[in-house]
mmCIF file of C-alpha atoms in Angstrom:
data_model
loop_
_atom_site.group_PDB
_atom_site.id
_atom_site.type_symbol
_atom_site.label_atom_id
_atom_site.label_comp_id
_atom_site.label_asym_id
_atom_site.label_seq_id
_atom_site.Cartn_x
_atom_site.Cartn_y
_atom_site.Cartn_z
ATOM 1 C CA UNK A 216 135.626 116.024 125.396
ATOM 2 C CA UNK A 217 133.480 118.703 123.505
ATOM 3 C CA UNK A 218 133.723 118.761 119.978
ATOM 4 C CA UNK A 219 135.030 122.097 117.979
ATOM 5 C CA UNK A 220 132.967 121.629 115.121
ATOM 6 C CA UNK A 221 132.065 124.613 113.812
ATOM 7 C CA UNK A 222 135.471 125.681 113.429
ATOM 8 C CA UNK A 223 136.503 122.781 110.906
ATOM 9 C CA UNK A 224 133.684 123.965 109.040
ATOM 10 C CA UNK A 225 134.584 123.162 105.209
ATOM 11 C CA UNK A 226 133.749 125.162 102.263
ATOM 12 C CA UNK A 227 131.256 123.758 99.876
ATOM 13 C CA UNK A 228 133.747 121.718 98.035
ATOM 14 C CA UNK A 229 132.805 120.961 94.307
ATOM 15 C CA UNK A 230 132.341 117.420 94.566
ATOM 16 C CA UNK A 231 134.754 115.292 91.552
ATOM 17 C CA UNK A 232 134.440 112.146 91.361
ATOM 18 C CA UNK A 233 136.594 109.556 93.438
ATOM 19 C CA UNK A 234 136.837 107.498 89.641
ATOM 20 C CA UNK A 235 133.789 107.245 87.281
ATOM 21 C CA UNK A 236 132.178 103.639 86.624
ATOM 22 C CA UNK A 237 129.623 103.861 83.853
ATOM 23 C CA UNK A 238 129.807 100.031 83.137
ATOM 24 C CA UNK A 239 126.468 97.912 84.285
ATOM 25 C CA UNK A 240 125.104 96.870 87.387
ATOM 26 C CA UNK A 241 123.409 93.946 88.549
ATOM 27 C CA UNK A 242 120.148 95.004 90.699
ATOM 28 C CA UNK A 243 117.598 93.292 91.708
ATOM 29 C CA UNK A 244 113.653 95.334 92.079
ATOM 30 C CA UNK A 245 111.730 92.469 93.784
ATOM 31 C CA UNK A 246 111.799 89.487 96.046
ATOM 32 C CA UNK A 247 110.587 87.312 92.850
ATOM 33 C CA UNK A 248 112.434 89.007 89.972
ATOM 34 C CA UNK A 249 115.434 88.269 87.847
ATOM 35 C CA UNK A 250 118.489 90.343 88.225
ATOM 36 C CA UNK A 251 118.604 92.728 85.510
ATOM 37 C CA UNK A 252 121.992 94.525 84.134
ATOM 38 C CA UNK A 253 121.730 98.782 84.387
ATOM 39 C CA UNK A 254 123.903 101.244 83.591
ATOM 40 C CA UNK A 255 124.137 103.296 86.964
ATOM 41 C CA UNK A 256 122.260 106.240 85.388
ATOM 42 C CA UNK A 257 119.254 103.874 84.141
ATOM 43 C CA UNK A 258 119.266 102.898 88.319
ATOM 44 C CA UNK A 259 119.043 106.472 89.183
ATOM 45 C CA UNK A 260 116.252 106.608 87.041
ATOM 46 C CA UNK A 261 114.523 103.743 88.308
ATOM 47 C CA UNK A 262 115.304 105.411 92.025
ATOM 48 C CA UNK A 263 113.688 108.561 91.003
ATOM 49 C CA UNK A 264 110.881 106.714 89.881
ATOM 50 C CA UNK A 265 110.418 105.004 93.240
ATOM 51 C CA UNK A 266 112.301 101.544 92.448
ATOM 52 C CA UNK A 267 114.208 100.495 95.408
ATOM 53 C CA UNK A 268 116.982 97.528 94.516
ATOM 54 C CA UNK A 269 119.823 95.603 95.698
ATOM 55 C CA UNK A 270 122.425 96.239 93.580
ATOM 56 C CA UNK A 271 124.038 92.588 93.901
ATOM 57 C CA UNK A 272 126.765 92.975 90.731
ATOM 58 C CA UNK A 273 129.868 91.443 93.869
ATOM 59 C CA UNK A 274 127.242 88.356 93.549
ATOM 60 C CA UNK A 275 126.705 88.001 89.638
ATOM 61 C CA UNK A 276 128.882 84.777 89.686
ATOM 62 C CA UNK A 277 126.883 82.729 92.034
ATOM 63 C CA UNK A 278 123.226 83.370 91.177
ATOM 64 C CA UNK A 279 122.521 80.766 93.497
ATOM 65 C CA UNK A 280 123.558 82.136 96.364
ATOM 66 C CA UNK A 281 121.696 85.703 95.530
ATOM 67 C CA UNK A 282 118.618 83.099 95.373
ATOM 68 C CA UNK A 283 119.404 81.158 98.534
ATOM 69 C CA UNK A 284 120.555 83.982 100.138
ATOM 70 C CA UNK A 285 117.270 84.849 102.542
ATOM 71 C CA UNK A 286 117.343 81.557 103.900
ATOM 72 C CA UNK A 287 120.335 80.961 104.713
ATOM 73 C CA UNK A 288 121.927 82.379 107.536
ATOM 74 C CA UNK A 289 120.697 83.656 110.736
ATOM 75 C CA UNK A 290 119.142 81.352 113.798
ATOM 76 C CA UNK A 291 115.411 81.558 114.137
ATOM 77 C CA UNK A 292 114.805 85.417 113.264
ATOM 78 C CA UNK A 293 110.939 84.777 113.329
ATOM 79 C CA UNK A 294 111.161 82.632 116.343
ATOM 80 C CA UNK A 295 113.346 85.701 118.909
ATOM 81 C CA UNK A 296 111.298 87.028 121.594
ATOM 82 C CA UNK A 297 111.675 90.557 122.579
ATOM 83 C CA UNK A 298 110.613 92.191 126.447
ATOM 84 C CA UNK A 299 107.827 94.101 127.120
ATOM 85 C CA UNK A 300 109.684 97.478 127.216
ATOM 86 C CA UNK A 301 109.582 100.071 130.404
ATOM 87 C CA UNK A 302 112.149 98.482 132.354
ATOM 88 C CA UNK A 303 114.612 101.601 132.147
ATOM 89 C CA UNK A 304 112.328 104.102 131.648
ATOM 90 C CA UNK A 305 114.081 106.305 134.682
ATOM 91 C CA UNK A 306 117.751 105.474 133.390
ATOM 92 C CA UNK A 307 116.702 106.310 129.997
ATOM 93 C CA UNK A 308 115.133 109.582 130.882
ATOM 94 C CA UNK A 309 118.005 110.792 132.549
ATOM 95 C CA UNK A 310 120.472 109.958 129.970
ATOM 96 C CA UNK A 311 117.927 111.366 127.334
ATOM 97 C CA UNK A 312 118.617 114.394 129.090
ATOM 98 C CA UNK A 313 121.992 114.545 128.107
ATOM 99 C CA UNK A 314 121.244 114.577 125.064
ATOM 100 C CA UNK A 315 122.845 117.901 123.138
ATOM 101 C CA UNK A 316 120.331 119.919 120.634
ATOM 102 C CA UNK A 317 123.256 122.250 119.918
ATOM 103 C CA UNK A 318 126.068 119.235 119.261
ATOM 104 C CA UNK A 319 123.938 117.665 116.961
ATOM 105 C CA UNK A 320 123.032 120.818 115.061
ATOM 106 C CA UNK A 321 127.027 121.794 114.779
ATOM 107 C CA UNK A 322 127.650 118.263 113.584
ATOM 108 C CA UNK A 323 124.510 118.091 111.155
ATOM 109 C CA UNK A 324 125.578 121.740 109.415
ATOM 110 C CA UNK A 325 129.165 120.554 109.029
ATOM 111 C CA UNK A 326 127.951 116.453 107.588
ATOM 112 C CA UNK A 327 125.176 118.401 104.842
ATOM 113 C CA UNK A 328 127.726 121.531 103.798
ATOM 114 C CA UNK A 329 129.525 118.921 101.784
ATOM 115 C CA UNK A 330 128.956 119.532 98.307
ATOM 116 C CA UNK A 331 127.779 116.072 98.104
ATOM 117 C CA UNK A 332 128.142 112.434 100.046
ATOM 118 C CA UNK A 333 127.743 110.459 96.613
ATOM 119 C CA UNK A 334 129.627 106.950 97.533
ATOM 120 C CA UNK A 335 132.319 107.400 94.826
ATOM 121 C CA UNK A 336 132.723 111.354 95.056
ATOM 122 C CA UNK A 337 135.765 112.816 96.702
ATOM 123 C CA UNK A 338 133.408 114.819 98.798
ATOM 124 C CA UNK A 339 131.648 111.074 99.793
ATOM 125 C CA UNK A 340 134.703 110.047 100.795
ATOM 126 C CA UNK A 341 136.026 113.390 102.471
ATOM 127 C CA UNK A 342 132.968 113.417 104.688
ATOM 128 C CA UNK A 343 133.036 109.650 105.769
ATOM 129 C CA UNK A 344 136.394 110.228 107.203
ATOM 130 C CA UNK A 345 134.969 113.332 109.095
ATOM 131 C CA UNK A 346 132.753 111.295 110.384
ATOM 132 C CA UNK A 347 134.982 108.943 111.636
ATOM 133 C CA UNK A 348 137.048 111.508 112.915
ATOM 134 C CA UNK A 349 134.070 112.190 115.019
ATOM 135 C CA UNK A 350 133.230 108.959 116.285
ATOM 136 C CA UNK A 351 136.819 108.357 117.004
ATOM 137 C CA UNK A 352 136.825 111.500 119.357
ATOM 138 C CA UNK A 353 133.900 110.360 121.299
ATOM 139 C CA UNK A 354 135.780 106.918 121.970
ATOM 140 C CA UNK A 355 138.842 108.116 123.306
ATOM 141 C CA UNK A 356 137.542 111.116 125.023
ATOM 142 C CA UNK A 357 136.503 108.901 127.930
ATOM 143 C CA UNK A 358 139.342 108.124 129.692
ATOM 144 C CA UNK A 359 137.646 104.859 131.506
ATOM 145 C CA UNK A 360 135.880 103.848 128.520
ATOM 146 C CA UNK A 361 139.425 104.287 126.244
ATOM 147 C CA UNK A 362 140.602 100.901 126.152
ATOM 148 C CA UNK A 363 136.974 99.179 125.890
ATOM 149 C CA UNK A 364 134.765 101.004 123.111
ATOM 150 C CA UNK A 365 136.443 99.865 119.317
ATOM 151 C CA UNK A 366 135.860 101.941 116.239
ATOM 152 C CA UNK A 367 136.929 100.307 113.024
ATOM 153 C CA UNK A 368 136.286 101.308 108.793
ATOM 154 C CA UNK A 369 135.539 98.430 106.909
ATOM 155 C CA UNK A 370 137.128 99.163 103.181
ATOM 156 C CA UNK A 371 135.321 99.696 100.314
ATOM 157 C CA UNK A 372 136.300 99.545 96.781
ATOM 158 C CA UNK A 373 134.437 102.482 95.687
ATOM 159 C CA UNK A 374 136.096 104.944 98.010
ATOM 160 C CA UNK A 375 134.172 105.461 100.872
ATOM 161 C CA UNK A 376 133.953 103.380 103.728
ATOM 162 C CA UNK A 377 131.738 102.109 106.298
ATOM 163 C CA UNK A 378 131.691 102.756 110.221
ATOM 164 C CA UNK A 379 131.332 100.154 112.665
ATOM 165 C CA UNK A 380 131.587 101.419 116.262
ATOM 166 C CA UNK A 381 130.993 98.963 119.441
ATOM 167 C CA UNK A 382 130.153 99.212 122.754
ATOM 168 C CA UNK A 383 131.830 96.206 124.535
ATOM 169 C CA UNK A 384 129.657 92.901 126.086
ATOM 170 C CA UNK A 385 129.988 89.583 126.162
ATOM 171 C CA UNK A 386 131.478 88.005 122.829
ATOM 172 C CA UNK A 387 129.313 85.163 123.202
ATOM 173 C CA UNK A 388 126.095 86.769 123.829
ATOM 174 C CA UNK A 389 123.892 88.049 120.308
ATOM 175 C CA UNK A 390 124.569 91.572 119.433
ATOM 176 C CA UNK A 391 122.439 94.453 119.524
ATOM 177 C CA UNK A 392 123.245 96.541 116.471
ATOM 178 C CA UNK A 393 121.386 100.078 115.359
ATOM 179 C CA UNK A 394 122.459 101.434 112.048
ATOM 180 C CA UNK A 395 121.917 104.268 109.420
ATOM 181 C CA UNK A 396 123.957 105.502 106.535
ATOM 182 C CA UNK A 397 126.224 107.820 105.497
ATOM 183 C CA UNK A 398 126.008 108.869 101.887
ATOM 184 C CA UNK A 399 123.826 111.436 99.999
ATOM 185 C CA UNK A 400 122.110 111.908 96.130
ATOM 186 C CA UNK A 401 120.178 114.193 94.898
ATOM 187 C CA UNK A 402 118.381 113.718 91.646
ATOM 188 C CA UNK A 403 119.802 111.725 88.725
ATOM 189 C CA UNK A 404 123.536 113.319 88.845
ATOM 190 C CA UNK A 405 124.464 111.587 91.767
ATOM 191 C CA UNK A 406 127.452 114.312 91.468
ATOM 192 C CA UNK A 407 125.265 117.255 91.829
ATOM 193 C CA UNK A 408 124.709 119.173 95.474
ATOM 194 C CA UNK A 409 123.339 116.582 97.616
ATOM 195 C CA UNK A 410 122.984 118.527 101.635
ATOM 196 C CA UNK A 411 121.230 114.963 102.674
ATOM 197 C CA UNK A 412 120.414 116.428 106.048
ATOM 198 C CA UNK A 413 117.605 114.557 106.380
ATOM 199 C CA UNK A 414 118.491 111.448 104.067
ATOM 200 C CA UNK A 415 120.542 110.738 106.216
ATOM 201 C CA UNK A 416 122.017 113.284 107.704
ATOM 202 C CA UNK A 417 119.531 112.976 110.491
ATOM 203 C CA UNK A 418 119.667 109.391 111.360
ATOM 204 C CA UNK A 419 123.857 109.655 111.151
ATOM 205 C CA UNK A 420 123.071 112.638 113.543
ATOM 206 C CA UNK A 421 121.055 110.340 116.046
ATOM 207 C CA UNK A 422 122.852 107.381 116.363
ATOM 208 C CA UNK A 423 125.992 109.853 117.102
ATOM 209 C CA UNK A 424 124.616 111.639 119.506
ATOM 210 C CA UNK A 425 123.305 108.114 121.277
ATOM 211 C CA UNK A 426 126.665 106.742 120.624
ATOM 212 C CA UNK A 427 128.253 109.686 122.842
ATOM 213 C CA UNK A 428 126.021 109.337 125.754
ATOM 214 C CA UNK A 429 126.224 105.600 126.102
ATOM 215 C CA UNK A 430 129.900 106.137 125.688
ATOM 216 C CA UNK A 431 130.273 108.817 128.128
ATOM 217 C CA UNK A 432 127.762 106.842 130.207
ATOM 218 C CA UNK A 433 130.076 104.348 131.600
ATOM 219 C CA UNK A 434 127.307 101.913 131.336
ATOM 220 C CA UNK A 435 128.377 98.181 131.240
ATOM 221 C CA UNK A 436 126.041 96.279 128.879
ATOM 222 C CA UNK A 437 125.482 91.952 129.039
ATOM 223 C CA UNK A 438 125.619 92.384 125.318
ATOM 224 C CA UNK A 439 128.116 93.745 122.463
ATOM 225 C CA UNK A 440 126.418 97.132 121.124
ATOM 226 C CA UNK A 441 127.176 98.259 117.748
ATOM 227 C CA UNK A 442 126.420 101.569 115.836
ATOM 228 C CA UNK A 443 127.047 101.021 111.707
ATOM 229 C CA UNK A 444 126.658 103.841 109.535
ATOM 230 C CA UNK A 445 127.164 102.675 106.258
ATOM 231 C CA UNK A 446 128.515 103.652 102.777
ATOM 232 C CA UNK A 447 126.481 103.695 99.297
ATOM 233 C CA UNK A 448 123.169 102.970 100.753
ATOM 234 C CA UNK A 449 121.458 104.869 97.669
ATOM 235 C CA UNK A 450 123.273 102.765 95.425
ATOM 236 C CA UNK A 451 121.429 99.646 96.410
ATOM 237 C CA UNK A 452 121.950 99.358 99.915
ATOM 238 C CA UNK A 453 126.240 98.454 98.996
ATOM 239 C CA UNK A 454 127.719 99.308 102.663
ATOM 240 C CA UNK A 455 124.752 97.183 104.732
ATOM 241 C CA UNK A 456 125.263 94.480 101.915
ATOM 242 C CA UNK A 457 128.737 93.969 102.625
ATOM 243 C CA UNK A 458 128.662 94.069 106.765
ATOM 244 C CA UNK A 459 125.299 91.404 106.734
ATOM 245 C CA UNK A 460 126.817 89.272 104.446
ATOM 246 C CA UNK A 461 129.763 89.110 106.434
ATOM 247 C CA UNK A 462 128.362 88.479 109.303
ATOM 248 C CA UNK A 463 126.327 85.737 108.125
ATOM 249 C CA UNK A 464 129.380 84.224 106.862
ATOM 250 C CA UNK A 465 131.370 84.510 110.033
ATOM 251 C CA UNK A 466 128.417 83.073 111.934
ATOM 252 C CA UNK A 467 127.829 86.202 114.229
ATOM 253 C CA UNK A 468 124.408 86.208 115.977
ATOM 254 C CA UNK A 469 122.138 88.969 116.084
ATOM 255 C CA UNK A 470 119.605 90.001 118.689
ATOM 256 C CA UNK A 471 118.532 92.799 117.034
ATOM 257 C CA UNK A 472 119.335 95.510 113.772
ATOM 258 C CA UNK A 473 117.491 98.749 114.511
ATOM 259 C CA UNK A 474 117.506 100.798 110.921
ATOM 260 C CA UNK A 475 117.653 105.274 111.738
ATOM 261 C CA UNK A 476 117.161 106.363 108.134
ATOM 262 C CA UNK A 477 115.492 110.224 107.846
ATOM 263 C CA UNK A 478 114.729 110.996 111.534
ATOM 264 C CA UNK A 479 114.244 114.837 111.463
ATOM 265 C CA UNK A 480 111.281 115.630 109.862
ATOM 266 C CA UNK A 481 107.624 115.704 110.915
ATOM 267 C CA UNK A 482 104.271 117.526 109.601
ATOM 268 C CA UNK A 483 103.444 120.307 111.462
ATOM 269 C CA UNK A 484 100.939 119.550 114.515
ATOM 270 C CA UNK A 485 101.384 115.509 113.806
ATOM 271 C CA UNK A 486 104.653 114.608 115.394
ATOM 272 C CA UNK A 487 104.697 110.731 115.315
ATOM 273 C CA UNK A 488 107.292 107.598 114.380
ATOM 274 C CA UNK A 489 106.705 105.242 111.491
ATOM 275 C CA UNK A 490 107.103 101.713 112.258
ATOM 276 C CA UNK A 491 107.470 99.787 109.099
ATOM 277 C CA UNK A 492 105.911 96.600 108.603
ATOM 278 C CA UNK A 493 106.917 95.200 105.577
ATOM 279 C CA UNK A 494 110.424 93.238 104.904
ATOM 280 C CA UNK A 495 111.136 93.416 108.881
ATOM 281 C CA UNK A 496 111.073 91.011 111.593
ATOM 282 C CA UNK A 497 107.415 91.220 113.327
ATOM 283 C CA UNK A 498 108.153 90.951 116.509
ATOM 284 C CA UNK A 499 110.915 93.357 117.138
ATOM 285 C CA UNK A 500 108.828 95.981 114.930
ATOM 286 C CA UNK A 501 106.256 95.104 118.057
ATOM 287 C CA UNK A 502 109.146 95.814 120.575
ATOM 288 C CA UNK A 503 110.011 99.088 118.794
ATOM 289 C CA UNK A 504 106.011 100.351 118.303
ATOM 290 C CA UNK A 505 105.722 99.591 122.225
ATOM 291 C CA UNK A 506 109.063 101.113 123.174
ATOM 292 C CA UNK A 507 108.035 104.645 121.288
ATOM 293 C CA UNK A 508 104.615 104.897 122.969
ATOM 294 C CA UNK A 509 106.636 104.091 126.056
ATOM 295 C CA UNK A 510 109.862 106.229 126.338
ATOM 296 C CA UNK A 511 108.951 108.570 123.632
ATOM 297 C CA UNK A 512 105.198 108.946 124.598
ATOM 298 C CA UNK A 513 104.348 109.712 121.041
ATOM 299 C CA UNK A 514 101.753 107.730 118.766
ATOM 300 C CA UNK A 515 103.818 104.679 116.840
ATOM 301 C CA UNK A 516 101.993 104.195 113.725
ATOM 302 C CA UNK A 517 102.371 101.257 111.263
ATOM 303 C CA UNK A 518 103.589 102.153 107.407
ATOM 304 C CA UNK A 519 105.144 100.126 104.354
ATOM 305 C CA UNK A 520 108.522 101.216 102.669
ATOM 306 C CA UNK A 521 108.664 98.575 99.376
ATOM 307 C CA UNK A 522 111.482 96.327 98.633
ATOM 308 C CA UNK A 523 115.233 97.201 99.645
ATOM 309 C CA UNK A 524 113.996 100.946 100.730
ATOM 310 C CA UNK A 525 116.919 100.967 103.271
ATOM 311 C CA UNK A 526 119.073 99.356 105.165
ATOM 312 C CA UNK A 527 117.351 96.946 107.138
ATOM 313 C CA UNK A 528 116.489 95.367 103.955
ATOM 314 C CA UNK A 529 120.163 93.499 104.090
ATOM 315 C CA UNK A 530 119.596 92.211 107.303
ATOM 316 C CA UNK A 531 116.089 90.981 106.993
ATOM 317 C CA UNK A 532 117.132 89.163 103.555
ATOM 318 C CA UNK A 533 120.344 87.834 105.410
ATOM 319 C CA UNK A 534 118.001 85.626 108.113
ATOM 320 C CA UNK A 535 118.832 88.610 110.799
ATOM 321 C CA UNK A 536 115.869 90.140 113.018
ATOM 322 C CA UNK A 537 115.460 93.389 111.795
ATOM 323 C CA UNK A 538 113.066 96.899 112.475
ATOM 324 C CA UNK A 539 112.908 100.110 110.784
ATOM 325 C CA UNK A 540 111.997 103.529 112.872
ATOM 326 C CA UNK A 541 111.006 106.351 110.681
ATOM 327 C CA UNK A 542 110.714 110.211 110.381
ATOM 328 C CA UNK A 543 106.726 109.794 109.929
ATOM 329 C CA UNK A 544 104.446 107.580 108.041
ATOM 330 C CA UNK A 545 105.339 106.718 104.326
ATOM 331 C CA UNK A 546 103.814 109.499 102.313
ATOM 332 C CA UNK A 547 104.307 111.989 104.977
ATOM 333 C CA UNK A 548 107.770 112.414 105.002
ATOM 334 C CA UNK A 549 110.279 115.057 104.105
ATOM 335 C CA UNK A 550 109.233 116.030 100.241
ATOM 336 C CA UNK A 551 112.813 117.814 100.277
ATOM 337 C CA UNK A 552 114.526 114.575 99.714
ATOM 338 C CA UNK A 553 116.914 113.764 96.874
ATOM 339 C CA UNK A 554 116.811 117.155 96.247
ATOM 340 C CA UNK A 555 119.550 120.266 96.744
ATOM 341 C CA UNK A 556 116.830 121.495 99.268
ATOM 342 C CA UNK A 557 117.267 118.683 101.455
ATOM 343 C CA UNK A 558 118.765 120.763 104.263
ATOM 344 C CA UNK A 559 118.227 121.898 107.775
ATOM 345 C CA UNK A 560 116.354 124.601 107.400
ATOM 346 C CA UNK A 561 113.442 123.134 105.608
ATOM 347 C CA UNK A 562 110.140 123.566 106.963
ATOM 348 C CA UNK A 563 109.243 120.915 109.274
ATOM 349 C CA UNK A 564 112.705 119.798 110.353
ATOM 350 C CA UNK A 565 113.050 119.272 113.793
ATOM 351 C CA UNK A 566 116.448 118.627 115.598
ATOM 352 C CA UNK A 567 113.732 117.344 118.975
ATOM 353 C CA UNK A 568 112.284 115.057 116.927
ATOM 354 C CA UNK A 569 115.620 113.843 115.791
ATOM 355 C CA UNK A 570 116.697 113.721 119.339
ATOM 356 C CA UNK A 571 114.013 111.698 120.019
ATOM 357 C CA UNK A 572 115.309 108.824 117.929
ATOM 358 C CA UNK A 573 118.135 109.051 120.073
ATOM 359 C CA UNK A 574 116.500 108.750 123.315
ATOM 360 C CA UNK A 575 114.751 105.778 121.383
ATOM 361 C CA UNK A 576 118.125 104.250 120.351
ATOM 362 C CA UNK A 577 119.309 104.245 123.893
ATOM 363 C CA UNK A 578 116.157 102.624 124.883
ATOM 364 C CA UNK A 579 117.074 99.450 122.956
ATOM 365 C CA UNK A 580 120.030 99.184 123.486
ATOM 366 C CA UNK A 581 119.254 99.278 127.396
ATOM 367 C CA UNK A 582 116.196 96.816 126.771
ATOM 368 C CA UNK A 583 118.274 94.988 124.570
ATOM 369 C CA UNK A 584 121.888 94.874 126.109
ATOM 370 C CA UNK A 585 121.805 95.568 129.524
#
C-alpha cells in the first residue's frame, strides 16, 4: 500500500518540552572510568566536545552490575562464525531494485521538518509515533504477510519510545537484528531546531525502506529478523540500553546487531562505507566489509568511532555480536551534524548512497536469516 506522505506533511512545530529534567546524570566516558554525576547540559557539553557516554543513571544502584555488565550475558560473541557472503547476490539485486528513491525522500522530508526529535520534546515524541505510524502501514499493507510481521513500542519514561519491528522465523533459532535511532540534537539546547536528516534521519530512512521490501517480499526467513530504531540515542545511547539489557536478561540469543547510524552522506568523487573497528565484534565487521565490496561493489574501508559513539555500543558491552556500517570514514563524514543545517539538501547528501545501505541491510538479513 503506497504511502501519502507528503500530504501529512506537518508544520515546523516549535518543539516544548515533553517535562524538563535538569537533575544529574550518571554517564560513563570510558571502558576504565568511574561513573561521574552531570547535569544534562554539562553532557551536552562534553558531546559537543566529542565525549561519547553511556548515560547509566537506571543502573546507579548496582555499580556492580554496570562493572560486570560486558561480561555477562551473551554466548560466545567472539567465538560466532559468519559465511563468506555472495550467496544471494541475484535475489538481492532484484529486490534492491525495488527499492524507492522517491518513498524514502517523502518520508525523510516529513521525519527532519520536525522542529526537533530531542527524546523528551513533544516534537521527539510526535515524530516517533509518525514513525510508527509508518512502520505499522507497511505491516498490514500485505495482506499475506498481515498476521506474521509484529510491530511493537517498548515504553519509555522520558516520552518517546522505541520501535521494534520483526520479521517472523524460528523462535528458537538466534536473531538477526539491524538497528538505528530515532531522535535528533543539535548543539547544546537539545530544544533548539534539530532536522537530523542525516543523524539519523538517514539510517531510520534505510532500515524503513529495507523493512518494506522484505515485508512486501513474502520472503520466509530460518531466522527471526528484527528492525529497532531506538529512542534517546544522543542522550547516551538510552533506547539501545534498555532493549540489550533486556534481552540479555531474558536470555534471547543474537546472531547478529547491524548498527545504520548517518547513511546519506559521502565526499564528492569518494563514495565508500566505513566499517568500524573498534568496540564491535571482529568477525561480523569482516562479514559486513566483505558483504559491501560484494553486493554494494564499493570500497569498505576500516575507521574508529570512540567509546559509546552509537548504538552498537549497547550490544557489544552486553556480550552480543555487534557491527557498525557508516556514511564514510570517521573524519569524513557529514560536517552538518548537530547542527540546524543538518538537512537534506546539504551538499554531499545522497538518497543512492542511502539506498545503498538498504540494499546492504537486505543482504544480511538474507546471509543471515534465510
Amino acid at each position: 500500500m503506497k504511502l501519502t506522505l507528503l500530504t501529512l506533511l506537518p508544520l515546523l512545530v516549535a518543539a516544548s518540552p515533553v517535562a524538563r529534567d535538569d537533575g544529574k546524570r550518571l554517564a560513563v566516558f570510558g571502558e576504565n572510568e568511574e561513573p561521574v554525576l552531570l547535569t544534562e547540559a554539562e553532557l551536552y557539553a562534553e558531546k559537543g566536545k566529542g565525549r561519547n557516554y553511556f548515560d547509566v543513571t537506571n543502573n546507579k544502584e548496582d555499580r556492580k552490575a554496570w562493572r560486570g555488565w560486558k561480561a555477562a550475558g551473551g554466548k560466545k560473541a567472539h567465538e560466532q562464525q559468519y559465511p563468506s557472503p555472495g550467496k544471494y547476490k541475484g535475489q538481492v539485486d532484484q529486490l534492491a531494485a525495488k527499492l524507492d528513491e522517491g518513498r524514502a525522500r517523502d518520508f525523510l522530508t516529513q521525519f527532519s521538518a520536525y522542529e526537533t526529535r530531542y527524546y523528551k520534546s513533544q516534537t521527539g515524541s510526535e515524530s516517533q509515533k509518525w514513525l510508527l505510524d509508518q512502520v505499522n502501514k507497511i505491516s498490514e499493507g500485505v495482506p499475506h504477510n498481515r498476521k506474521e510481521v509484529s510491530v511493537r513500542s517498548v515504553s519509555h519514561p522520558w516520552g518517546q519510545d522505541s520501535i521494534i519491528a520483526t520479521l517472523p522465523g524460528n523462535k528458537n533459532k538466534p536473531r538477526v537484528i539491524l538497528g538505528a535511532h530515532l531522535d535528533s540534537v543539535a548543539g547544546r539546547d537539545p530544544y533548539s531546531r534539530s532536522p537530523g536528516a542525516d543523524d539519523d534521519g538517514s539510517g531510520t530512512t534505510t532500515l524503513l525502506e529495507a523493512f518494506r521490501v522484505l515485508v512486501e517480499s513474502g520472503i520466509k526467513f530460518k531466522n527471526q529478523v528484527e528492525f529497532h530504531w531506538y529512542a534517546g540515542e544522543e542522550a547516551g545511547l538510552l533506547g539501545s540500553q534498555v532493549v540489550a539489557e533486556e534481552y540479555k536478561r531474558q536470555g534471547v540469543d543474537v546472531k547478529a546487531y547491524l548498527n545504520c547510524d548517518m547513511t546519506g552522506y559521502f565526499p564528492p568523487g569518494d563514495e565508500h562505507v566505513g566499517i568500524v573497528r573498534d568496540n564491535v565484534n571482529k568477525n561480523l565487521a569482516d562479514f559486513v566489509a566483505a558483504s559491501v565490496t560484494t553486493y554494494l561493489g564499493i570500497p569498505a574501508r576500516d575507521t574508529n568511532c570512540g567509546y559509546a559513539c552509537s548504538d552498537h555500543a549497547s550490544w557489544n558491552t552486553s556480550g552480543y555480536p555487534a557491527a557498525f556500517s557508516f556514511e564514510t570514514e570517521f573524519g569524513k563524514h557529514s560536517p552538518a551534524i548537530h547542527t540546524s543545517a543538518d538537512t537534506i539538501d546539504q551538499p554531499g547528501f545522497s538518497f543512492t548512497h542511502l539506498l545503498n545501505f538498504s540494499k546492504l541491510a537486505i543482504a544480511f538479513a538474507l546471509e543471515l536469516a534465510a
